[in-house]
Amino acid sequence: MTDRRAEPQPVAAPIWKRDFPYEAAAEEEVTRREFARFLVAGAGALALGNVGLAAWTQLRTINEGEPRAIVDAATVEVGSTYLFRYPTDADPAVLLRISDSDVVAFSQKCTHLGCVVYYEADEHRWHCPCHEGNFEAETGEVISGPPLRPLGRIDVEIRDDGMIWALGRSAA
Amino acid sequence: MRVSERGRRSSSAVLIYVIILMAMQVFLVTVAAEAFLADEAGLAWATAIVSVVLFAAAASFLRYLRP
């Protein structure tokens, strides 16, 4: 004698499957445990990436630049700017002559998303047109807008030979 | 195997916890990238440590998830 209750009952296919009997070759069900495993594996990969990024941040050396002459100070009037590249040709920079004896220089890359900043003489500030970020003209500190960090500063000085020299890049 | 309503709800809760921890991991990646660009090694290591702790928490939650 057989037990009818133990026999598996055939499950009727849903109507939509009868109407659209399409099945992908790799179609299969994923249990919630498998799904959670995928998530945890992804979290592990991201954690590993974060550790790697931290190690890279710790170990890399940033080119701070070598001292070199930039431009003849006589050609840069007080209140005007001069564009140059420092420490490499891939690093746009800009200097501002504040007075006869004072000059400041910054990386031209906005610390928000890397757009090029320019000097607004009327407001006496550096302005990023991409997202309306503003930086203090003489220190590079953030005045307003989305940037959180000041502009990268480049140490410059006017030497006795009349040239403006870049001495190196400071930490932002 | 019959799963009680309570077990089903606790499984769902665990899964939601894991999803939330995963979302936090994604956020931490953006923080780590920001620290990398700003050359702030201290922030980068703090982010990495928190990220590893979150991963350990997510992995430990798997124990409580029914198959």
Coordinates of N, CA and C in Angstrom, one line a residue:
Chain A
M1 N 0.8 -1.2 0.0 CA 0.0 0.0 0.0 C 0.9 1.2 0.0
T2 N 0.6 2.2 -0.8 CA 1.4 3.4 -0.9 C 0.7 4.5 -0.2
D3 N 1.5 5.4 0.3 CA 1.0 6.6 1.0 C 0.8 7.7 0.0
R4 N -0.4 8.1 -0.3 CA -0.6 9.1 -1.3 C -0.2 10.5 -0.9
R5 N -0.2 10.7 0.4 CA 0.2 12.0 0.9 C 1.7 12.3 0.6
A6 N 2.5 11.3 0.5 CA 4.0 11.5 0.4 C 4.3 11.8 -1.1
E7 N 3.4 11.5 -2.0 CA 3.7 11.7 -3.4 C 3.8 13.2 -3.7
P8 N 4.8 13.7 -4.4 CA 4.9 15.1 -4.8 C 3.8 15.5 -5.8
Q9 N 3.1 16.5 -5.5 CA 2.1 17.0 -6.4 C 2.7 17.9 -7.5
P10 N 2.3 17.7 -8.8 CA 2.9 18.5 -9.8 C 2.4 20.0 -9.6
V11 N 3.3 20.9 -9.8 CA 3.0 22.3 -9.7 C 2.6 22.9 -11.0
A12 N 1.4 23.5 -11.1 CA 1.0 24.0 -12.3 C 1.8 25.3 -12.7
A13 N 2.2 25.4 -13.9 CA 2.9 26.5 -14.4 C 2.1 27.8 -14.3
P14 N 2.6 28.9 -14.0 CA 1.8 30.1 -13.9 C 1.4 30.5 -15.4
I15 N 0.3 31.2 -15.4 CA -0.3 31.6 -16.7 C 0.7 32.3 -17.6
W16 N 1.5 33.2 -17.0 CA 2.4 34.0 -17.8 C 3.4 33.1 -18.5
K17 N 3.7 32.0 -17.8 CA 4.7 31.1 -18.4 C 4.2 30.3 -19.5
R18 N 2.8 30.0 -19.4 CA 2.2 29.3 -20.6 C 2.1 30.2 -21.7
D19 N 1.8 31.5 -21.5 CA 1.6 32.5 -22.5 C 3.0 32.8 -23.2
F20 N 4.0 33.0 -22.3 CA 5.3 33.3 -22.8 C 6.3 32.3 -22.4
P21 N 6.4 31.2 -23.1 CA 7.2 30.0 -22.6 C 8.7 30.2 -22.9
Y22 N 9.2 31.3 -22.6 CA 10.6 31.6 -22.9 C 11.5 31.3 -21.6
E23 N 12.6 30.6 -21.7 CA 13.5 30.4 -20.6 C 14.9 30.6 -21.1
A24 N 15.6 31.4 -20.3 CA 17.0 31.6 -20.6 C 17.8 30.3 -20.2
A25 N 18.9 30.1 -20.9 CA 19.7 28.9 -20.7 C 20.2 28.8 -19.2
A26 N 20.6 29.9 -18.7 CA 21.2 30.0 -17.4 C 20.2 30.3 -16.3
E27 N 18.9 30.2 -16.6 CA 17.9 30.6 -15.6 C 17.8 29.7 -14.5
E28 N 18.0 30.2 -13.3 CA 17.9 29.4 -12.1 C 17.6 30.3 -10.9
E29 N 17.1 29.7 -9.9 CA 16.7 30.4 -8.7 C 17.9 30.7 -7.8
V30 N 17.9 31.8 -7.2 CA 19.0 32.1 -6.3 C 18.4 32.3 -4.9
T31 N 18.9 31.5 -4.0 CA 18.3 31.6 -2.6 C 18.8 32.8 -2.0
R32 N 18.1 33.2 -0.9 CA 18.5 34.4 -0.2 C 19.9 34.3 0.4
R33 N 20.2 33.0 0.8 CA 21.6 32.8 1.4 C 22.7 33.0 0.3
E34 N 22.4 32.5 -0.9 CA 23.4 32.7 -2.0 C 23.5 34.2 -2.3
F35 N 22.4 34.9 -2.3 CA 22.4 36.3 -2.6 C 23.2 37.0 -1.5
A36 N 23.0 36.7 -0.2 CA 23.8 37.3 0.8 C 25.2 37.0 0.7
R37 N 25.6 35.8 0.2 CA 27.0 35.4 0.0 C 27.6 36.3 -1.0
F38 N 26.8 36.5 -2.1 CA 27.4 37.4 -3.1 C 27.7 38.8 -2.5
L39 N 26.7 39.3 -1.7 CA 26.9 40.6 -1.1 C 28.1 40.7 -0.2
V40 N 28.3 39.6 0.6 CA 29.4 39.6 1.6 C 30.7 39.5 0.8
A41 N 30.7 38.7 -0.3 CA 31.9 38.6 -1.1 C 32.2 40.0 -1.7
G42 N 31.2 40.7 -2.2 CA 31.4 42.0 -2.7 C 32.0 43.0 -1.6
A43 N 31.4 42.9 -0.4 CA 31.9 43.7 0.7 C 33.3 43.4 1.0
G44 N 33.7 42.1 0.9 CA 35.1 41.7 1.2 C 36.0 42.3 0.1
A45 N 35.5 42.3 -1.1 CA 36.3 42.9 -2.2 C 36.5 44.4 -2.0
L46 N 35.5 45.0 -1.6 CA 35.6 46.5 -1.3 C 36.5 46.8 -0.2
A47 N 36.4 45.9 0.9 CA 37.3 46.1 2.1 C 38.7 45.9 1.6
L48 N 39.0 44.9 0.8 CA 40.3 44.7 0.3 C 40.8 45.9 -0.5
G49 N 39.9 46.4 -1.3 CA 40.3 47.6 -2.1 C 40.6 48.8 -1.2
N50 N 39.8 48.9 -0.2 CA 40.1 50.1 0.8 C 41.4 49.9 1.4
V51 N 41.8 48.7 1.8 CA 43.1 48.5 2.4 C 44.2 48.8 1.4
G52 N 44.0 48.3 0.2 CA 45.0 48.6 -0.8 C 45.2 50.0 -1.1
L53 N 44.0 50.8 -1.1 CA 44.1 52.2 -1.4 C 44.8 52.9 -0.3
A54 N 44.6 52.5 1.0 CA 45.2 53.1 2.1 C 46.8 52.8 2.0
A55 N 47.1 51.6 1.7 CA 48.5 51.3 1.5 C 49.2 52.1 0.4
W56 N 48.4 52.3 -0.7 CA 49.0 53.1 -1.8 C 49.1 54.5 -1.3
T57 N 48.1 55.0 -0.6 CA 48.2 56.4 -0.1 C 49.5 56.6 0.8
Q58 N 49.7 55.6 1.6 CA 50.8 55.6 2.5 C 52.2 55.6 1.8
L59 N 52.3 54.7 0.8 CA 53.6 54.4 0.2 C 54.0 55.3 -1.0
R60 N 53.0 55.9 -1.6 CA 53.4 56.6 -2.8 C 54.1 57.9 -2.4
T61 N 54.9 58.3 -3.4 CA 55.6 59.6 -3.2 C 55.1 60.6 -4.2
I62 N 54.7 61.7 -3.8 CA 54.2 62.8 -4.7 C 55.4 63.7 -5.1
N63 N 55.4 63.9 -6.4 CA 56.5 64.8 -6.9 C 56.3 66.2 -6.3
E64 N 57.2 66.7 -5.4 CA 57.0 68.0 -4.8 C 57.7 69.1 -5.7
G65 N 58.5 68.6 -6.7 CA 59.1 69.6 -7.6 C 60.4 70.1 -7.1
E66 N 61.2 70.5 -8.1 CA 62.6 71.0 -7.9 C 62.5 72.5 -8.1
P67 N 63.3 73.3 -7.3 CA 63.4 74.7 -7.5 C 63.8 75.1 -8.9
R68 N 63.0 76.0 -9.5 CA 63.4 76.5 -10.9 C 62.7 77.9 -11.1
A69 N 63.4 78.6 -12.0 CA 62.9 79.9 -12.3 C 61.6 79.8 -13.2
I70 N 60.6 80.7 -12.9 CA 59.4 80.6 -13.6 C 59.3 81.7 -14.6
V71 N 59.4 83.0 -14.2 CA 59.2 84.1 -15.1 C 59.9 85.3 -14.5
D72 N 60.3 86.2 -15.4 CA 60.8 87.5 -14.9 C 59.8 88.3 -14.2
A73 N 60.1 88.7 -12.9 CA 59.1 89.4 -12.1 C 58.7 90.7 -12.8
A74 N 59.5 91.3 -13.5 CA 59.2 92.6 -14.1 C 58.0 92.5 -15.1
T75 N 57.8 91.3 -15.7 CA 56.8 91.1 -16.7 C 55.4 90.8 -16.0
V76 N 55.4 90.6 -14.7 CA 54.1 90.3 -14.0 C 53.7 91.5 -13.1
E77 N 52.7 92.2 -13.6 CA 52.3 93.4 -12.8 C 51.6 93.1 -11.5
V78 N 51.7 94.0 -10.6 CA 50.9 93.8 -9.3 C 49.4 93.6 -9.6
G79 N 48.9 92.6 -9.0 CA 47.4 92.3 -9.2 C 47.1 91.5 -10.4
S80 N 48.1 91.1 -11.1 CA 47.9 90.2 -12.3 C 48.4 88.8 -12.1
T81 N 48.1 87.9 -12.9 CA 48.5 86.5 -12.8 C 49.3 86.0 -13.9
Y82 N 50.0 84.9 -13.7 CA 50.8 84.3 -14.7 C 50.6 82.8 -14.6
L83 N 50.3 82.2 -15.8 CA 50.1 80.7 -15.9 C 51.4 80.0 -16.2
F84 N 51.6 79.0 -15.4 CA 52.8 78.2 -15.7 C 52.5 76.7 -15.4
R85 N 53.5 75.8 -15.5 CA 53.2 74.4 -15.2 C 54.3 74.0 -14.2
Y86 N 53.8 73.4 -13.1 CA 54.7 73.0 -12.0 C 54.1 71.9 -11.1
P87 N 54.7 70.9 -10.7 CA 56.1 70.6 -11.0 C 56.4 69.9 -12.3
T88 N 55.4 69.4 -12.9 CA 55.6 68.7 -14.3 C 54.7 69.5 -15.3
D89 N 54.9 69.1 -16.5 CA 54.2 69.8 -17.6 C 52.7 69.4 -17.6
A90 N 52.4 68.4 -16.8 CA 51.0 68.0 -16.7 C 50.2 68.7 -15.5
D91 N 50.9 69.6 -14.8 CA 50.4 70.2 -13.6 C 50.2 71.7 -13.9
P92 N 49.0 72.2 -14.3 CA 48.8 73.6 -14.5 C 48.9 74.4 -13.1
A93 N 49.5 75.5 -13.2 CA 49.6 76.3 -11.9 C 49.5 77.8 -12.3
V94 N 49.2 78.6 -11.3 CA 49.0 80.0 -11.6 C 49.6 80.8 -10.4
L95 N 50.3 81.9 -10.7 CA 50.8 82.7 -9.6 C 50.1 84.1 -9.7
L96 N 50.0 84.7 -8.5 CA 49.4 86.0 -8.4 C 50.4 87.0 -7.7
R97 N 50.6 88.1 -8.4 CA 51.5 89.0 -7.8 C 50.7 89.9 -6.9
I98 N 51.0 89.9 -5.6 CA 50.2 90.6 -4.6 C 50.7 92.0 -4.4
S99 N 52.0 92.1 -4.4 CA 52.7 93.4 -4.2 C 54.0 93.4 -4.9
D100 N 54.8 94.4 -4.8 CA 56.1 94.4 -5.4 C 57.0 93.3 -4.9
S101 N 56.8 93.0 -3.6 CA 57.7 92.0 -3.0 C 57.0 90.6 -2.7
D102 N 55.7 90.6 -2.9 CA 55.0 89.4 -2.5 C 54.3 88.7 -3.7
V103 N 54.4 87.4 -3.8 CA 53.8 86.7 -4.8 C 53.4 85.3 -4.3
V104 N 52.2 84.9 -4.7 CA 51.7 83.5 -4.3 C 51.4 82.7 -5.5
A105 N 51.5 81.4 -5.3 CA 51.2 80.5 -6.5 C 50.4 79.3 -6.0
F106 N 49.5 78.8 -6.8 CA 48.7 77.6 -6.5 C 48.6 76.7 -7.7
S107 N 48.3 75.4 -7.4 CA 47.9 74.5 -8.4 C 46.6 75.1 -9.0
Q108 N 46.4 75.0 -10.3 CA 45.2 75.5 -10.9 C 44.1 74.5 -10.9
K109 N 44.3 73.3 -10.3 CA 43.2 72.3 -10.3 C 42.4 72.6 -9.0
C110 N 41.1 72.7 -9.3 CA 40.2 72.8 -8.1 C 40.2 71.5 -7.4
T111 N 40.1 71.6 -6.0 CA 40.2 70.4 -5.2 C 38.9 69.7 -5.1
H112 N 37.9 70.2 -5.8 CA 36.6 69.5 -5.9 C 36.7 68.4 -6.9
L113 N 36.6 68.8 -8.2 CA 36.7 67.8 -9.2 C 37.7 68.1 -10.3
G114 N 38.7 69.0 -10.0 CA 39.8 69.1 -10.9 C 39.6 70.1 -12.0
C115 N 38.6 70.9 -12.0 CA 38.4 71.9 -13.0 C 39.5 73.0 -12.8
V116 N 39.7 73.8 -13.8 CA 40.7 74.9 -13.7 C 40.2 76.1 -13.0
V117 N 40.9 76.6 -12.0 CA 40.4 77.8 -11.3 C 41.1 79.0 -12.0
Y118 N 40.5 80.2 -11.9 CA 41.1 81.4 -12.4 C 40.9 82.5 -11.4
Y119 N 41.6 83.6 -11.6 CA 41.6 84.7 -10.6 C 40.5 85.7 -11.0
E120 N 39.7 86.0 -10.0 CA 38.7 87.1 -10.2 C 39.2 88.3 -9.4
A121 N 39.7 89.3 -10.2 CA 40.3 90.5 -9.6 C 39.3 91.3 -8.8
D122 N 38.0 91.4 -9.3 CA 37.0 92.2 -8.6 C 36.7 91.7 -7.2
E123 N 36.7 90.3 -7.1 CA 36.4 89.7 -5.8 C 37.6 89.4 -5.0
H124 N 38.8 89.5 -5.7 CA 40.1 89.1 -5.1 C 40.0 87.7 -4.5
R125 N 39.7 86.7 -5.5 CA 39.6 85.3 -5.1 C 39.8 84.5 -6.3
W126 N 40.1 83.2 -6.0 CA 40.2 82.2 -7.1 C 38.8 81.6 -7.2
H127 N 38.4 81.4 -8.5 CA 37.0 81.0 -8.8 C 37.1 79.8 -9.7
C128 N 36.3 78.8 -9.3 CA 36.1 77.6 -10.2 C 34.7 77.7 -10.8
P129 N 34.7 77.8 -12.2 CA 33.4 78.0 -12.9 C 32.6 76.7 -12.9
C130 N 33.1 75.6 -12.7 CA 32.4 74.3 -12.9 C 31.2 74.2 -11.8
H131 N 31.6 74.4 -10.6 CA 30.6 74.3 -9.5 C 30.6 75.4 -8.5
E132 N 31.1 76.6 -9.0 CA 31.0 77.8 -8.2 C 31.8 77.7 -6.9
G133 N 32.9 77.1 -7.0 CA 33.8 77.1 -5.8 C 34.7 78.3 -5.8
N134 N 34.9 78.8 -4.6 CA 35.7 80.0 -4.4 C 36.8 79.8 -3.4
F135 N 38.0 80.3 -3.7 CA 39.1 80.2 -2.7 C 39.7 81.6 -2.5
E136 N 40.2 81.7 -1.2 CA 40.9 82.9 -0.8 C 42.1 83.2 -1.7
A137 N 42.3 84.4 -2.1 CA 43.3 84.7 -3.1 C 44.7 84.5 -2.6
E138 N 45.0 84.8 -1.4 CA 46.4 84.8 -0.9 C 46.8 83.5 -0.1
T139 N 45.7 82.8 0.4 CA 46.0 81.5 1.1 C 45.5 80.3 0.4
G140 N 44.6 80.5 -0.5 CA 44.0 79.3 -1.2 C 42.9 78.6 -0.4
E141 N 42.6 79.1 0.8 CA 41.6 78.5 1.6 C 40.2 78.6 1.0
V142 N 39.3 77.6 1.3 CA 38.0 77.6 0.7 C 37.2 78.7 1.3
I143 N 36.5 79.5 0.4 CA 35.6 80.5 0.9 C 34.2 80.0 0.8
S144 N 33.8 79.4 -0.3 CA 32.5 78.9 -0.5 C 32.5 77.8 -1.6
G145 N 31.3 77.2 -1.7 CA 31.2 76.2 -2.8 C 31.5 74.8 -2.3
P146 N 31.4 73.8 -3.2 CA 31.6 72.4 -2.8 C 33.0 72.0 -2.4
P147 N 34.1 72.6 -2.8 CA 35.4 72.1 -2.4 C 35.5 72.1 -0.9
L148 N 36.3 71.1 -0.4 CA 36.5 71.0 1.0 C 37.9 71.3 1.4
R149 N 38.8 71.2 0.4 CA 40.2 71.4 0.7 C 40.8 72.6 0.0
P150 N 41.8 73.3 0.6 CA 42.3 74.4 -0.1 C 43.1 74.1 -1.3
L151 N 43.4 75.0 -2.1 CA 44.2 74.8 -3.4 C 45.6 74.4 -3.0
G152 N 46.1 73.5 -3.8 CA 47.5 73.1 -3.6 C 48.5 74.3 -3.7
R153 N 49.2 74.5 -2.7 CA 50.1 75.7 -2.7 C 51.5 75.4 -3.3
I154 N 52.0 76.3 -4.0 CA 53.4 76.2 -4.5 C 54.2 77.4 -3.9
D155 N 55.3 77.0 -3.2 CA 56.1 78.0 -2.6 C 56.9 78.8 -3.7
V156 N 56.7 80.1 -3.7 CA 57.4 80.9 -4.7 C 58.1 82.1 -4.0
E157 N 59.1 82.7 -4.6 CA 59.8 83.9 -4.1 C 60.4 84.6 -5.2
I158 N 60.6 85.9 -5.0 CA 61.3 86.8 -6.0 C 62.7 86.9 -5.5
R159 N 63.6 86.4 -6.4 CA 65.0 86.4 -6.0 C 65.7 87.7 -6.5
D160 N 67.0 87.8 -6.1 CA 67.7 89.0 -6.4 C 68.0 89.2 -7.9
D161 N 67.9 88.0 -8.6 CA 68.1 88.1 -10.1 C 66.9 88.7 -10.8
G162 N 65.8 89.0 -10.0 CA 64.6 89.5 -10.6 C 63.7 88.5 -11.2
M163 N 64.0 87.2 -11.0 CA 63.1 86.1 -11.4 C 62.3 85.6 -10.3
I164 N 61.1 85.2 -10.7 CA 60.2 84.5 -9.7 C 60.5 83.0 -9.7
W165 N 60.9 82.4 -8.6 CA 61.3 81.0 -8.5 C 60.2 80.2 -7.8
A166 N 59.9 79.1 -8.3 CA 59.1 78.1 -7.6 C 60.0 77.2 -6.9
L167 N 59.7 77.0 -5.6 CA 60.6 76.2 -4.7 C 60.2 74.8 -4.4
G168 N 58.9 74.6 -4.6 CA 58.4 73.3 -4.3 C 56.9 73.4 -4.0
R169 N 56.2 72.2 -4.0 CA 54.8 72.2 -3.8 C 54.6 71.8 -2.3
S170 N 53.7 72.6 -1.7 CA 53.4 72.3 -0.3 C 52.2 71.3 -0.3
A171 N 52.0 70.6 0.9 CA 50.9 69.8 1.1 C 49.6 70.7 1.1
A172 N 48.6 70.2 0.5 CA 47.3 71.0 0.4 C 46.8 71.1 1.8
Chain B
M1 N 11.7 21.4 4.2 CA 11.8 21.9 5.6 C 10.9 23.1 5.8
R2 N 10.2 23.0 6.9 CA 9.2 24.1 7.1 C 9.9 25.2 7.9
V3 N 9.7 26.4 7.4 CA 10.3 27.6 8.1 C 9.2 28.3 8.8
S4 N 9.4 28.6 10.0 CA 8.4 29.3 10.8 C 8.4 30.8 10.3
E5 N 7.3 31.5 10.6 CA 7.1 32.9 10.3 C 8.2 33.7 10.9
R6 N 8.5 33.3 12.2 CA 9.6 34.1 12.9 C 10.9 33.9 12.2
G7 N 11.2 32.6 11.8 CA 12.5 32.4 11.2 C 12.6 33.1 9.9
R8 N 11.5 33.2 9.1 CA 11.5 33.9 7.8 C 11.8 35.4 8.0
R9 N 11.1 35.9 9.1 CA 11.3 37.4 9.3 C 12.8 37.7 9.8
S10 N 13.3 36.8 10.6 CA 14.7 37.0 11.1 C 15.7 36.9 9.9
S11 N 15.4 35.9 9.0 CA 16.2 35.8 7.8 C 16.2 37.1 7.0
S12 N 15.0 37.6 6.8 CA 14.9 38.9 6.0 C 15.6 40.0 6.7
A13 N 15.5 40.0 8.1 CA 16.2 41.1 8.8 C 17.7 41.0 8.6
V14 N 18.2 39.8 8.7 CA 19.7 39.6 8.5 C 20.1 40.0 7.1
L15 N 19.3 39.7 6.1 CA 19.6 40.1 4.7 C 19.6 41.6 4.6
I16 N 18.6 42.2 5.2 CA 18.6 43.7 5.1 C 19.9 44.3 5.8
Y17 N 20.3 43.7 6.9 CA 21.5 44.2 7.6 C 22.7 44.1 6.6
V18 N 22.8 42.9 6.0 CA 23.9 42.7 5.0 C 23.9 43.7 3.9
I19 N 22.7 44.0 3.4 CA 22.5 45.0 2.3 C 23.0 46.4 2.8
I20 N 22.5 46.7 4.0 CA 22.9 48.0 4.6 C 24.5 48.1 4.7
L21 N 25.1 47.1 5.2 CA 26.5 47.1 5.4 C 27.2 47.2 4.1
M22 N 26.6 46.5 3.1 CA 27.2 46.6 1.7 C 27.1 48.1 1.2
A23 N 26.0 48.7 1.4 CA 25.9 50.1 1.0 C 26.9 51.0 1.7
M24 N 27.1 50.7 3.0 CA 28.1 51.5 3.8 C 29.5 51.3 3.2
Q25 N 29.8 50.1 2.7 CA 31.1 49.8 2.1 C 31.3 50.6 0.9
V26 N 30.2 50.7 0.1 CA 30.3 51.6 -1.1 C 30.6 53.0 -0.8
F27 N 30.0 53.5 0.3 CA 30.2 54.9 0.7 C 31.7 55.0 1.2
L28 N 32.2 54.0 1.9 CA 33.6 54.0 2.4 C 34.6 54.0 1.2
V29 N 34.2 53.4 0.1 CA 35.1 53.5 -1.0 C 35.3 54.9 -1.5
T30 N 34.2 55.7 -1.5 CA 34.3 57.1 -1.9 C 35.1 57.9 -0.9
V31 N 35.0 57.5 0.4 CA 35.8 58.2 1.4 C 37.3 57.9 1.2
A32 N 37.6 56.6 0.9 CA 39.0 56.2 0.6 C 39.5 56.9 -0.6
A33 N 38.7 57.0 -1.6 CA 39.2 57.7 -2.9 C 39.5 59.2 -2.6
E34 N 38.6 59.8 -1.8 CA 38.8 61.2 -1.4 C 40.1 61.3 -0.6
A35 N 40.3 60.4 0.3 CA 41.6 60.4 1.1 C 42.8 60.2 0.3
F36 N 42.7 59.4 -0.7 CA 43.8 59.1 -1.6 C 44.1 60.4 -2.4
L37 N 43.1 61.0 -2.9 CA 43.3 62.3 -3.7 C 43.9 63.4 -2.9
A38 N 43.5 63.4 -1.6 CA 44.0 64.5 -0.7 C 45.3 64.1 0.0
D39 N 45.7 62.9 -0.3 CA 47.0 62.4 0.3 C 46.9 62.4 1.8
E40 N 45.8 61.9 2.3 CA 45.6 61.9 3.8 C 45.7 60.4 4.2
A41 N 46.8 59.9 4.5 CA 47.0 58.5 4.8 C 46.2 58.1 6.1
G42 N 46.2 59.0 7.1 CA 45.5 58.7 8.3 C 44.0 58.4 8.0
L43 N 43.4 59.2 7.2 CA 42.0 59.0 6.9 C 41.8 57.7 6.1
A44 N 42.7 57.5 5.2 CA 42.6 56.3 4.4 C 42.7 55.0 5.2
W45 N 43.6 55.0 6.2 CA 43.7 53.8 7.1 C 42.5 53.6 8.0
A46 N 42.0 54.8 8.5 CA 40.8 54.7 9.3 C 39.6 54.1 8.5
T47 N 39.5 54.5 7.3 CA 38.5 54.0 6.4 C 38.7 52.5 6.1
A48 N 39.9 52.2 5.9 CA 40.2 50.7 5.6 C 39.8 49.9 6.8
I49 N 40.1 50.3 8.0 CA 39.8 49.6 9.2 C 38.3 49.4 9.4
V50 N 37.6 50.5 9.3 CA 36.2 50.5 9.4 C 35.6 49.5 8.3
S51 N 36.1 49.6 7.2 CA 35.6 48.7 6.1 C 35.8 47.2 6.4
V52 N 37.0 46.9 6.9 CA 37.3 45.5 7.3 C 36.3 45.1 8.4
V53 N 36.1 46.0 9.4 CA 35.2 45.6 10.5 C 33.8 45.4 9.9
L54 N 33.3 46.2 9.0 CA 32.0 46.0 8.4 C 31.9 44.7 7.7
F55 N 33.0 44.4 7.0 CA 33.0 43.1 6.2 C 32.9 41.9 7.2
A56 N 33.6 42.0 8.3 CA 33.6 40.9 9.3 C 32.2 40.8 9.9
A57 N 31.6 42.0 10.1 CA 30.2 41.9 10.6 C 29.2 41.3 9.6
A58 N 29.4 41.7 8.4 CA 28.5 41.1 7.4 C 28.7 39.6 7.2
A59 N 30.0 39.2 7.3 CA 30.3 37.7 7.2 C 29.7 37.0 8.4
S60 N 29.8 37.6 9.6 CA 29.2 36.9 10.8 C 27.7 36.8 10.7
F61 N 27.1 37.8 10.0 CA 25.6 37.7 9.9 C 25.2 36.5 9.1
L62 N 26.1 36.0 8.2 CA 25.7 34.8 7.4 C 25.3 33.6 8.2
R63 N 26.0 33.5 9.4 CA 25.7 32.4 10.3 C 24.2 32.3 10.7
Y64 N 23.6 33.5 10.8 CA 22.2 33.5 11.2 C 21.2 33.5 10.1
L65 N 21.7 33.3 8.9 CA 20.8 33.3 7.8 C 20.4 31.9 7.4
R66 N 19.1 31.6 7.4 CA 18.7 30.2 7.1 C 19.0 30.0 5.6
P67 N 19.2 28.7 5.3 CA 19.5 28.3 3.9 C 18.2 28.5 3.0

